[in-house]
XYZ file of C-alpha atoms in Angstrom:
135
model
C 20.944 23.611 4.084
C 19.219 21.908 6.730
C 16.058 24.881 5.932
C 15.887 24.988 2.859
C 15.769 20.637 2.432
C 12.651 21.487 4.887
C 11.350 23.273 2.951
C 11.352 21.719 -0.063
C 9.484 18.523 1.967
C 6.871 20.254 2.765
C 6.074 22.033 -0.680
C 6.193 17.920 -1.329
C 3.264 16.895 -4.013
C 2.392 13.173 -3.976
C 0.403 12.148 -7.474
C -0.394 8.553 -8.499
C -2.320 6.733 -11.147
C -5.636 5.582 -10.880
C -7.215 2.780 -13.052
C -11.364 3.294 -12.836
C -14.704 0.842 -14.168
C -16.907 3.351 -15.912
C -20.094 3.044 -13.583
C -17.993 1.457 -10.159
C -17.781 4.149 -7.115
C -13.968 4.780 -6.716
C -12.873 6.050 -3.906
C -8.965 8.793 -3.863
C -7.480 7.982 -0.280
C -6.181 11.326 1.021
C -5.475 10.650 5.222
C -3.921 13.155 7.585
C -2.947 12.823 11.121
C -5.938 14.182 12.910
C -4.735 13.110 16.337
C -1.685 15.597 15.887
C -2.731 18.489 13.944
C -6.352 18.414 15.230
C -9.956 18.795 13.022
C -8.902 20.808 9.879
C -10.340 22.452 6.593
C -9.962 19.856 2.779
C -11.296 19.880 -0.328
C -10.829 18.943 -3.278
C -10.992 19.824 -6.693
C -10.169 18.571 -10.156
C -7.130 19.657 -11.951
C -3.581 20.855 -10.786
C -3.585 21.854 -6.822
C -2.912 25.854 -7.163
C -1.123 27.972 -4.317
C -4.555 28.705 -2.819
C -7.499 26.232 -1.895
C -8.414 24.191 -4.673
C -9.282 24.298 -8.191
C -12.383 23.653 -10.054
C -13.355 23.009 -6.084
C -15.690 19.377 -5.957
C -16.283 19.240 -2.795
C -14.355 20.964 1.292
C -15.030 20.935 4.335
C -14.732 22.090 7.400
C -13.130 19.509 9.229
C -17.006 18.361 10.775
C -18.353 17.976 8.391
C -18.667 18.798 4.215
C -19.300 22.934 3.415
C -19.913 22.202 0.237
C -20.711 19.495 -3.193
C -20.803 19.340 -7.009
C -22.722 16.903 -6.944
C -24.254 14.025 -4.788
C -21.633 11.905 -6.420
C -19.163 13.581 -3.796
C -19.377 12.169 -0.636
C -16.418 11.540 1.466
C -17.887 8.606 4.046
C -14.616 7.999 5.916
C -14.172 9.009 9.134
C -13.731 13.522 9.148
C -12.552 14.066 12.842
C -9.963 10.806 11.959
C -8.203 12.790 9.060
C -9.212 10.194 6.510
C -10.513 12.747 3.530
C -10.941 10.246 0.505
C -12.797 10.993 -1.976
C -15.331 8.861 -3.283
C -17.281 9.503 -6.483
C -21.092 7.288 -6.827
C -21.504 5.958 -10.033
C -17.860 6.822 -11.918
C -18.491 7.927 -15.572
C -16.656 8.864 -18.364
C -15.835 12.836 -17.918
C -14.571 11.736 -14.036
C -11.163 10.971 -15.563
C -8.901 13.319 -14.960
C -6.545 15.090 -11.777
C -8.021 15.570 -8.849
C -6.434 16.841 -6.267
C -6.406 17.055 -2.274
C -5.098 19.816 -0.192
C -5.203 19.229 3.560
C -4.739 22.895 5.059
C -2.411 23.041 7.934
C -1.801 26.350 10.065
C 1.061 27.981 8.672
C 3.139 28.547 6.301
C 3.539 25.978 3.181
C 2.226 23.786 6.005
C -0.744 22.238 3.486
C -0.311 18.288 2.389
C -1.609 18.060 -1.030
C -2.335 15.147 -3.188
C -3.172 14.425 -6.495
C -4.613 11.481 -8.235
C -5.127 11.262 -12.182
C -8.427 8.706 -12.813
C -8.463 6.872 -16.140
C -10.567 4.647 -17.829
C -9.664 0.610 -17.694
C -10.465 -2.046 -14.386
C -9.926 -0.429 -10.965
C -8.924 -2.751 -7.900
C -11.907 -2.562 -6.287
C -12.809 0.541 -6.782
C -10.246 1.881 -4.557
C -6.577 4.164 -5.161
C -4.381 5.218 -2.833
C -0.896 7.105 -2.999
C 2.531 5.224 -1.561
C 3.452 7.527 1.044
C 0.456 9.494 3.097
C 0.596 12.572 4.818
């Protein structure tokens, strides 16, 4: 039925593989339509995205500014007001490799947008990693 198809679409998690070069900065892209939804809270974490919040949270915003950060190496340098909540990791280290998840907290049940990216060693593309699809 149509409602089941809609629910399945809402639960979709976008994934991407990103190659990094140690010692450089890398940006993991995550965006949402702030003009439509307004300013929303967003978190980035390490590992798979759980049912609520972010696992091993590295940075969080309330929609206006960053409210918590694990390290000064984690930055949100995009326009928060425009829905650009891409994560920049400064001076990437080998220990930074692994899965990262971005959760955009859309109000309502099962509405959150989720992106997962996996950082691996190797040559990066201008230090910028993006998904094939946007939220």
